[in-house]
Tab-separated table of C-alpha atoms and ligand atoms in Angstrom:
chain	number	residue	atom	x	y	z
P	179	MET	CA	24.430	-12.826	4.074
P	180	ILE	CA	21.043	-14.312	4.950
P	181	TYR	CA	18.515	-11.587	5.594
P	182	LEU	CA	15.446	-12.584	7.621
P	183	ASP	CA	14.417	-9.152	8.874
P	184	HIS	CA	12.033	-8.042	6.129
P	185	ASN	CA	9.566	-6.426	8.558
P	186	ALA	CA	12.302	-3.916	9.457
P	187	THR	CA	12.928	-3.097	5.816
P	188	THR	CA	12.760	-5.184	2.676
P	189	PHE	CA	14.880	-5.123	-0.484
P	190	THR	CA	14.131	-2.664	-3.237
P	191	HIS	CA	12.474	-4.648	-6.018
P	192	PRO	CA	14.611	-4.955	-9.198
P	193	GLN	CA	11.749	-3.492	-11.290
P	194	VAL	CA	11.650	-0.509	-8.930
P	195	LEU	CA	15.390	0.009	-9.422
P	196	GLU	CA	14.863	-0.213	-13.187
P	197	LYS	CA	12.145	2.429	-13.002
P	198	ILE	CA	14.098	4.928	-10.908
P	199	GLN	CA	17.565	4.508	-12.456
P	200	PRO	CA	16.847	6.901	-15.364
P	201	LEU	CA	15.678	9.530	-12.848
P	202	PHE	CA	19.127	9.556	-11.183
P	203	ALA	CA	20.740	10.103	-14.565
P	204	LYS	CA	18.690	13.179	-15.494
P	205	GLN	CA	18.355	16.606	-13.904
P	206	LEU	CA	15.166	16.675	-11.883
P	207	GLY	CA	13.514	19.985	-11.106
P	208	ASN	CA	11.731	21.022	-7.938
P	209	ALA	CA	8.094	19.984	-8.361
P	210	SER	CA	6.993	23.437	-7.117
P	211	SER	CA	8.866	25.297	-9.867
P	212	VAL	CA	6.760	26.561	-12.743
P	213	HIS	CA	9.400	26.031	-15.446
P	214	GLN	CA	9.630	22.947	-17.624
P	215	LEU	CA	11.848	20.890	-15.294
P	216	GLY	CA	9.576	21.668	-12.346
P	217	ARG	CA	6.461	20.749	-14.322
P	218	GLU	CA	8.125	17.518	-15.367
P	219	ALA	CA	8.874	16.572	-11.711
P	220	LYS	CA	5.295	17.486	-10.791
P	221	GLY	CA	4.015	15.228	-13.580
P	222	ILE	CA	6.123	12.328	-12.288
P	223	ILE	CA	4.756	12.811	-8.767
P	224	GLU	CA	1.157	13.074	-9.939
P	225	SER	CA	1.346	9.908	-12.012
P	226	ALA	CA	2.890	8.157	-8.981
P	227	ARG	CA	0.005	9.436	-6.843
P	228	PHE	CA	-2.449	8.008	-9.355
P	229	GLN	CA	-0.757	4.589	-9.190
P	230	VAL	CA	-0.712	4.531	-5.345
P	231	ALA	CA	-4.402	5.567	-5.304
P	232	GLN	CA	-5.269	2.770	-7.708
P	233	THR	CA	-3.468	0.204	-5.528
P	234	LEU	CA	-5.227	1.408	-2.366
P	235	THR	CA	-8.547	1.951	-4.219
P	236	VAL	CA	-8.815	5.523	-2.947
P	237	SER	CA	-8.895	8.942	-4.595
P	238	PRO	CA	-5.454	10.419	-5.432
P	239	ARG	CA	-6.621	13.752	-3.925
P	240	ASN	CA	-6.650	12.153	-0.472
P	241	LEU	CA	-3.025	11.007	-0.444
P	242	VAL	CA	-0.207	13.005	1.143
P	243	PHE	CA	3.365	12.011	0.330
P	244	CYS	CA	5.902	12.510	3.106
P	245	SER	CA	9.277	11.147	4.179
P	246	SER	CA	8.255	8.059	6.183
P	247	ALA	CA	5.291	6.376	7.791
P	248	THR	CA	6.457	7.859	11.096
P	249	GLU	CA	5.992	11.329	9.619
P	250	ALA	CA	2.656	10.325	8.054
P	251	ILE	CA	1.474	9.150	11.504
P	252	HIS	CA	2.425	12.519	12.992
P	253	LEU	CA	0.671	14.440	10.187
P	254	GLY	CA	-2.511	12.448	10.729
P	255	ILE	CA	-2.609	12.311	14.520
P	256	CYS	CA	-1.285	15.792	15.316
P	257	GLY	CA	-3.310	17.284	12.448
P	258	PHE	CA	-6.541	15.730	13.721
P	259	LEU	CA	-6.334	16.056	17.500
P	260	ALA	CA	-6.397	19.131	19.719
P	261	PRO	CA	-4.509	19.033	23.064
P	262	GLY	CA	-6.546	17.118	25.660
P	263	ASP	CA	-8.607	15.171	23.092
P	264	ARG	CA	-9.384	11.635	24.217
P	265	VAL	CA	-8.063	8.733	22.132
P	266	LEU	CA	-8.543	4.974	22.478
P	267	VAL	CA	-5.377	3.213	21.374
P	268	THR	CA	-4.471	-0.470	21.400
P	269	GLN	CA	-1.416	-1.805	23.153
P	270	ALA	CA	-0.256	-3.285	19.850
P	271	GLU	CA	0.739	0.035	18.280
P	272	HIS	CA	4.141	0.994	16.869
P	273	PRO	CA	6.280	3.488	18.863
P	274	ALA	CA	5.606	6.138	16.169
P	275	ILE	CA	1.955	6.208	17.309
P	276	TRP	CA	2.899	6.727	20.956
P	277	GLY	CA	5.334	9.469	19.924
P	278	ALA	CA	2.666	11.272	17.887
P	279	LEU	CA	0.105	10.988	20.709
P	280	ALA	CA	2.600	12.564	23.116
P	281	GLN	CA	3.206	15.401	20.618
P	282	ALA	CA	-0.539	15.900	20.232
P	283	GLN	CA	-0.944	15.992	24.049
P	284	ALA	CA	-3.774	13.497	23.759
P	285	LYS	CA	-5.608	11.948	26.685
P	286	ILE	CA	-4.976	8.233	26.178
P	287	ASP	CA	-7.155	5.218	27.011
P	288	ILE	CA	-5.394	1.921	26.317
P	289	LEU	CA	-7.069	-1.206	24.953
P	290	PRO	CA	-5.159	-4.278	26.211
P	291	LEU	CA	-4.180	-7.389	24.257
P	292	ASP	CA	-4.750	-10.982	25.320
P	293	GLN	CA	-1.928	-13.543	25.585
P	294	TYR	CA	-2.054	-14.102	21.810
P	295	GLY	CA	-1.932	-10.371	21.058
P	296	ARG	CA	-5.619	-10.206	20.080
P	297	ILE	CA	-8.133	-7.520	21.009
P	298	SER	CA	-11.732	-8.049	22.132
P	299	ILE	CA	-14.400	-6.196	20.146
P	300	ASP	CA	-16.699	-6.159	23.204
P	301	GLN	CA	-13.943	-4.636	25.334
P	302	LEU	CA	-13.268	-2.137	22.541
P	303	LYS	CA	-16.923	-1.049	22.482
P	304	ALA	CA	-17.033	-0.849	26.283
P	305	SER	CA	-13.905	1.322	26.327
P	306	ILE	CA	-15.404	4.060	24.136
P	307	GLN	CA	-16.156	7.161	26.218
P	308	PRO	CA	-18.672	9.867	25.270
P	309	ASP	CA	-15.758	12.161	24.389
P	310	THR	CA	-13.548	9.631	22.517
P	311	LYS	CA	-12.398	11.500	19.399
P	312	LEU	CA	-10.328	8.832	17.680
P	313	VAL	CA	-9.589	5.098	17.856
P	314	ILE	CA	-6.167	3.819	16.782
P	315	MET	CA	-5.699	0.210	15.692
P	316	MET	CA	-3.019	-1.115	13.385
P	317	ALA	CA	-3.882	-3.588	10.605
P	318	VAL	CA	-0.887	-5.869	11.199
P	319	GLN	CA	1.444	-5.996	14.198
P	320	ASN	CA	5.085	-5.605	13.197
P	321	GLU	CA	6.639	-7.939	15.809
P	322	ILE	CA	4.177	-10.821	16.096
P	323	GLY	CA	2.473	-10.481	12.694
P	324	ASN	CA	-1.126	-10.552	14.003
P	325	ILE	CA	-3.797	-9.414	11.552
P	326	TYR	CA	-6.538	-7.321	13.203
P	327	PRO	CA	-10.203	-7.237	12.053
P	328	ILE	CA	-10.220	-3.647	10.813
P	329	GLU	CA	-13.630	-3.729	9.101
P	330	GLN	CA	-15.291	-5.178	12.192
P	331	ILE	CA	-13.543	-2.582	14.368
P	332	SER	CA	-14.539	0.391	12.198
P	333	LYS	CA	-18.159	-0.801	12.289
P	334	ALA	CA	-18.068	-1.360	16.056
P	335	ILE	CA	-16.848	2.182	16.791
P	336	HIS	CA	-18.970	4.020	14.195
P	337	PRO	CA	-19.216	7.077	13.972
P	338	ILE	CA	-15.869	7.567	15.776
P	339	PRO	CA	-13.069	7.734	13.212
P	340	LEU	CA	-10.471	4.948	13.011
P	341	PHE	CA	-6.793	5.643	12.403
P	342	CYS	CA	-5.251	2.457	10.999
P	343	ASP	CA	-1.506	1.952	10.582
P	344	GLY	CA	-1.349	-0.101	7.398
P	345	VAL	CA	2.464	-0.254	7.154
P	346	GLN	CA	2.883	-3.996	7.755
P	347	ALA	CA	-0.328	-4.967	5.953
P	348	LEU	CA	0.357	-3.506	2.522
P	349	GLY	CA	1.903	-6.106	0.231
P	350	LYS	CA	1.322	-8.944	2.695
P	351	ILE	CA	-2.499	-9.115	2.735
P	352	PRO	CA	-5.134	-7.352	0.580
P	353	PHE	CA	-5.682	-3.943	2.188
P	354	ALA	CA	-7.998	-1.102	1.095
P	355	PRO	CA	-8.467	1.469	3.908
P	356	GLU	CA	-11.596	3.179	2.590
P	357	LYS	CA	-13.452	-0.082	1.924
P	358	LEU	CA	-12.563	-1.224	5.454
P	359	GLY	CA	-14.155	1.925	6.911
P	360	CYS	CA	-10.976	3.689	8.098
P	361	ALA	CA	-10.743	7.462	8.403
P	362	MET	CA	-6.942	7.632	8.074
P	363	SER	CA	-4.224	5.175	7.179
P	364	VAL	CA	-0.454	5.242	6.611
P	365	PHE	CA	2.035	3.275	4.523
P	366	SER	CA	5.781	3.114	4.010
P	367	GLY	CA	7.725	2.621	0.752
P	368	HIS	CA	10.630	0.646	2.185
P	369	LYS	CA	8.368	-2.079	3.571
P	370	ILE	CA	6.984	-3.010	0.147
P	371	GLY	CA	10.039	-3.004	-2.113
P	372	GLY	CA	10.282	0.767	-2.696
P	373	LEU	CA	12.901	3.043	-1.146
P	374	ILE	CA	13.493	4.435	2.325
P	375	GLY	CA	12.386	8.090	2.202
P	376	CYS	CA	8.703	7.958	1.278
P	377	GLY	CA	5.631	7.433	3.441
P	378	VAL	CA	1.995	8.105	2.608
P	379	LEU	CA	-0.936	9.378	4.632
P	380	TRP	CA	-4.410	8.647	3.293
P	381	THR	CA	-7.375	10.547	4.726
P	382	LYS	CA	-11.017	9.862	4.043
P	383	PRO	CA	-12.714	12.435	1.753
P	384	GLY	CA	-13.909	15.433	3.771
P	385	LEU	CA	-11.580	14.868	6.744
P	386	ILE	CA	-9.819	18.153	7.499
P	387	LEU	CA	-6.418	18.220	9.194
P	388	LYS	CA	-4.526	21.166	10.684
P	389	SER	CA	-1.157	21.595	9.083
P	390	TYR	CA	1.583	19.941	11.153
P	391	ILE	CA	4.554	20.839	8.955
P	392	SER	CA	4.020	24.278	7.488
P	393	GLY	CA	6.001	26.717	5.367
P	394	GLY	CA	5.130	25.596	1.849
P	395	ALA	CA	2.146	24.784	-0.340
P	396	GLN	CA	3.300	21.289	-1.293
P	397	GLU	CA	0.806	18.438	-1.102
P	398	ARG	CA	-2.022	20.987	-1.303
P	399	GLY	CA	-0.801	22.653	1.879
P	400	ARG	CA	-0.960	19.437	3.899
P	401	ARG	CA	2.796	18.773	4.122
P	402	ALA	CA	5.315	21.486	3.415
P	403	GLY	CA	8.729	20.515	2.017
P	404	THR	CA	10.085	19.632	-1.403
P	405	GLU	CA	8.810	16.213	-2.456
P	406	ASN	CA	11.265	13.307	-2.849
P	407	THR	CA	10.419	12.603	-6.491
P	408	ILE	CA	12.576	9.468	-6.755
P	409	ALA	CA	11.376	7.812	-3.519
P	410	ILE	CA	7.770	8.641	-4.486
P	411	THR	CA	8.287	7.041	-7.910
P	412	ALA	CA	9.781	3.987	-6.202
P	413	PHE	CA	6.779	3.774	-3.873
P	414	ALA	CA	4.367	3.881	-6.807
P	415	GLN	CA	6.296	1.271	-8.781
P	416	ALA	CA	6.366	-0.994	-5.708
P	417	CYS	CA	2.579	-0.474	-5.419
P	418	SER	CA	2.121	-1.589	-9.029
P	419	LEU	CA	3.885	-4.858	-8.090
P	420	ILE	CA	1.646	-5.590	-5.099
P	421	PRO	CA	-0.720	-8.002	-6.921
P	422	GLN	CA	2.353	-10.079	-7.820
P	423	ARG	CA	3.736	-9.777	-4.261
P	424	LEU	CA	0.426	-11.005	-2.788
P	425	ILE	CA	0.596	-14.125	-4.961
P	426	GLN	CA	4.226	-14.689	-3.869
P	427	MET	CA	3.074	-14.500	-0.240
P	428	GLN	CA	1.514	-17.970	-0.602
P	429	ASP	CA	4.980	-19.386	-1.136
P	430	VAL	CA	6.353	-17.228	1.704
P	431	ALA	CA	3.684	-18.674	4.046
P	432	PHE	CA	4.668	-22.183	2.998
P	433	LYS	CA	8.322	-21.460	3.888
P	434	ARG	CA	7.404	-19.776	7.184
P	435	ASP	CA	5.236	-22.763	8.165
P	436	TYR	CA	8.068	-25.162	7.273
P	437	LEU	CA	10.436	-23.070	9.418
P	438	GLN	CA	8.011	-23.101	12.341
P	439	LYS	CA	7.354	-26.839	12.095
P	440	THR	CA	11.040	-27.730	11.830
P	441	LEU	CA	11.944	-25.509	14.787
P	442	LEU	CA	9.124	-27.007	16.878
P	443	ASP	CA	10.424	-30.503	16.031
P	444	ARG	CA	13.989	-29.570	16.947
P	445	PHE	CA	13.233	-27.480	20.064
P	446	PRO	CA	10.496	-29.100	22.179
P	447	ASP	CA	10.452	-26.054	24.514
P	448	LEU	CA	9.970	-23.477	21.728
P	449	CYS	CA	7.143	-20.955	22.350
P	450	ILE	CA	5.463	-19.205	19.418
P	451	HIS	CA	4.241	-15.638	20.018
P	452	GLY	CA	1.088	-14.106	18.570
P	453	ASP	CA	-2.035	-15.474	16.956
P	454	VAL	CA	-0.850	-18.408	14.827
P	455	GLU	CA	-4.287	-18.735	13.219
P	456	ASN	CA	-4.313	-15.156	12.051
P	457	ARG	CA	-0.865	-13.900	11.091
P	458	VAL	CA	0.705	-12.377	8.013
P	459	PRO	CA	2.442	-15.019	5.889
P	460	ASN	CA	6.034	-13.923	6.459
P	461	THR	CA	6.355	-13.454	10.232
P	462	LEU	CA	7.414	-15.908	12.927
P	463	ALA	CA	7.881	-14.609	16.477
P	464	LEU	CA	9.168	-17.007	19.105
P	465	ARG	CA	11.284	-17.542	22.171
P	466	LEU	CA	13.468	-20.208	23.672
P	467	ASP	CA	13.336	-19.648	27.426
P	468	GLY	CA	16.749	-19.192	28.946
P	469	LEU	CA	18.275	-18.085	25.626
P	470	ASP	CA	18.803	-14.333	25.611
P	471	GLY	CA	17.472	-12.913	22.325
P	472	GLU	CA	20.280	-10.375	21.979
P	473	LEU	CA	22.972	-13.029	22.440
P	474	VAL	CA	21.317	-15.231	19.812
P	475	LEU	CA	20.992	-12.256	17.486
P	476	GLN	CA	24.670	-11.339	17.862
P	477	ALA	CA	25.809	-14.940	17.353
P	478	LEU	CA	23.664	-15.190	14.203
P	479	ASP	CA	25.029	-11.856	13.006
P	480	LEU	CA	28.577	-13.204	13.294
P	481	LYS	CA	27.492	-16.016	10.963
P	482	GLY	CA	26.015	-13.516	8.494
P	483	ILE	CA	22.349	-14.032	9.411
P	484	CYS	CA	20.111	-11.044	10.217
P	485	ILE	CA	17.009	-11.402	12.356
P	486	SER	CA	15.465	-9.191	15.055
P	487	SER	CA	14.762	-9.534	18.779
P	488	GLY	CA	11.949	-7.011	19.631
P	489	SER	CA	14.110	-5.376	22.301
P	490	ALA	CA	14.566	-1.652	21.909
P	491	CYS	CA	17.490	0.462	22.989
P	492	SER	CA	16.405	2.979	25.607
P	493	SER	CA	18.880	5.223	27.489
P	494	GLY	CA	21.781	2.942	26.526
P	495	ALA	CA	20.149	-0.232	27.909
P	496	LEU	CA	18.141	-2.874	26.075
P	497	GLU	CA	14.519	-2.843	27.131
P	498	PRO	CA	12.361	-5.944	26.570
P	499	SER	CA	9.799	-5.668	23.771
P	500	LYS	CA	6.702	-3.759	24.897
P	501	ILE	CA	4.516	-5.985	22.753
P	502	LEU	CA	5.781	-9.165	24.381
P	503	LEU	CA	5.186	-7.597	27.799
P	504	ALA	CA	1.668	-6.692	26.640
P	505	LEU	CA	1.059	-10.403	25.932
P	506	GLY	CA	1.741	-11.022	29.623
P	507	LEU	CA	5.309	-12.302	29.342
P	508	SER	CA	7.736	-11.514	32.163
P	509	ALA	CA	10.665	-9.193	31.338
P	510	LYS	CA	12.955	-12.252	31.492
P	511	GLN	CA	10.821	-14.171	28.989
P	512	ALA	CA	10.403	-11.123	26.729
P	513	LYS	CA	14.190	-10.730	26.557
P	514	CYS	CA	14.303	-14.164	24.912
P	515	GLY	CA	12.085	-12.989	22.024
P	516	LEU	CA	13.188	-13.423	18.401
P	517	ARG	CA	11.443	-12.268	15.225
P	518	ILE	CA	12.116	-13.905	11.890
P	519	SER	CA	10.475	-12.129	8.973
P	520	LEU	CA	10.831	-13.617	5.498
P	521	GLY	CA	10.818	-11.757	2.214
P	522	VAL	CA	9.629	-12.788	-1.217
P	523	GLN	CA	13.293	-13.472	-2.091
P	524	THR	CA	13.947	-15.828	0.874
P	525	THR	CA	14.984	-19.291	-0.348
P	526	GLN	CA	14.464	-22.720	1.160
P	527	GLU	CA	18.236	-23.116	1.370
P	528	GLU	CA	18.529	-19.925	3.453
P	529	ILE	CA	15.884	-21.223	5.843
P	530	ASP	CA	17.696	-24.555	6.225
P	531	ILE	CA	21.004	-22.785	6.934
P	532	PHE	CA	19.255	-20.555	9.469
P	533	ILE	CA	17.742	-23.580	11.262
P	534	GLU	CA	21.040	-25.446	11.489
P	535	THR	CA	22.898	-22.316	12.641
P	536	LEU	CA	20.293	-21.582	15.297
P	537	ILE	CA	20.534	-25.152	16.600
P	538	GLN	CA	24.338	-24.872	16.893
P	539	ILE	CA	24.114	-21.483	18.612
P	540	ALA	CA	21.433	-22.645	21.045
P	541	GLN	CA	23.474	-25.723	21.989
P	542	LYS	CA	26.558	-23.589	22.599
P	543	LEU	CA	24.759	-20.883	24.582
P	544	ARG	CA	22.892	-23.441	26.680
P	545	LEU	CA	26.112	-25.203	27.580
P	546	ASN	CA	27.646	-21.954	28.849
G	746	PLP	N1	4.252	1.419	11.706
G	746	PLP	C1	4.649	0.135	11.681
G	746	PLP	C2	3.663	-0.944	12.017
G	746	PLP	C3	5.968	-0.196	11.363
G	746	PLP	O1	6.353	-1.480	11.354
G	746	PLP	C4	6.868	0.859	11.056
G	746	PLP	C5	8.273	0.565	10.773
G	746	PLP	O2	8.871	-0.334	11.360
G	746	PLP	C6	6.402	2.175	11.069
G	746	PLP	C7	5.090	2.420	11.409
G	746	PLP	C8	7.305	3.321	10.741
G	746	PLP	O3	7.632	3.301	9.355
G	746	PLP	P1	8.805	4.205	8.783
G	746	PLP	O4	10.047	3.390	8.878
G	746	PLP	O5	8.422	4.458	7.335
G	746	PLP	O6	8.857	5.446	9.559
């Protein structure tokens, strides 16, 4: 199996597995219980919170553990907005943001992207209305890998708060939400070598949210529900490994650039998506016109290679990627999109096998 879909989820780091294994073997209490086992679970969670806070350079008091970044996005957006509040949101955002905005019954203004998936700061400033309550801009786009200028954006919109989805930034580029001037940010354990089952919402000190999930005093009343002690521990351990991961990203970038160069040499009609000058090190988004992304994906899957096409399943049919459409591609072109996202474990040999397999598949599909 060759796995090149690390933006969807990445492998749990061996040192994370080592850290959590003993927790599976022992009886863990409910962190809300006052007896010894409960206090022990609470202690584990609080030391994890301290570690995550240290990694993000924020106060542990301002972190809320939940089950996923999708949930964290809902806690932040629905907890902050009242129905009818006006929000400026970029076209780059993840579907979880659009889902939360619909739940919050927000009035939405959309900031478009250019053909490379970039935003314009001048257009951003011009799009702010007197009643804009919140601006939403992700730090890194999950399909095309673009890095957005969060510090510049937070300064440009001051004093309007910025909600920044940091899910694809953490572990790929240095990212500290408070230093960058954000008001809220979210992260996900399974994207950084932790486990599926833990997301985090960070809010700036003093920012008050209504409770979105109620019925318990967990997380200081900000998110009811028994905490997932093991996934939280995994998240924290993965955070402690981020300095090492960021160093490894230099090697990942080298491999991604080799992949891109070799593919460009072998396919003269290859189009690269996104801002090649300003991308995270592991992501390569591309298309080969006339080659349906889903067909390529299925053919690669049969050969044991996992990548992604950006298409999403909607009412039983495959819809072209909204991001690729936002870059101005036609639906036909967008359906040819492919995303290859490398992990710190990806080897040169895997990349070479992927290239050769893709060439064979493209030749076969183009003949048919
Ligand atoms: N935001 C971005 C940019 C993502 O890439 C993802 C996951 O793909 C999410 C949010 C949602 O994360 P989770 O899987 O933890 O709900």
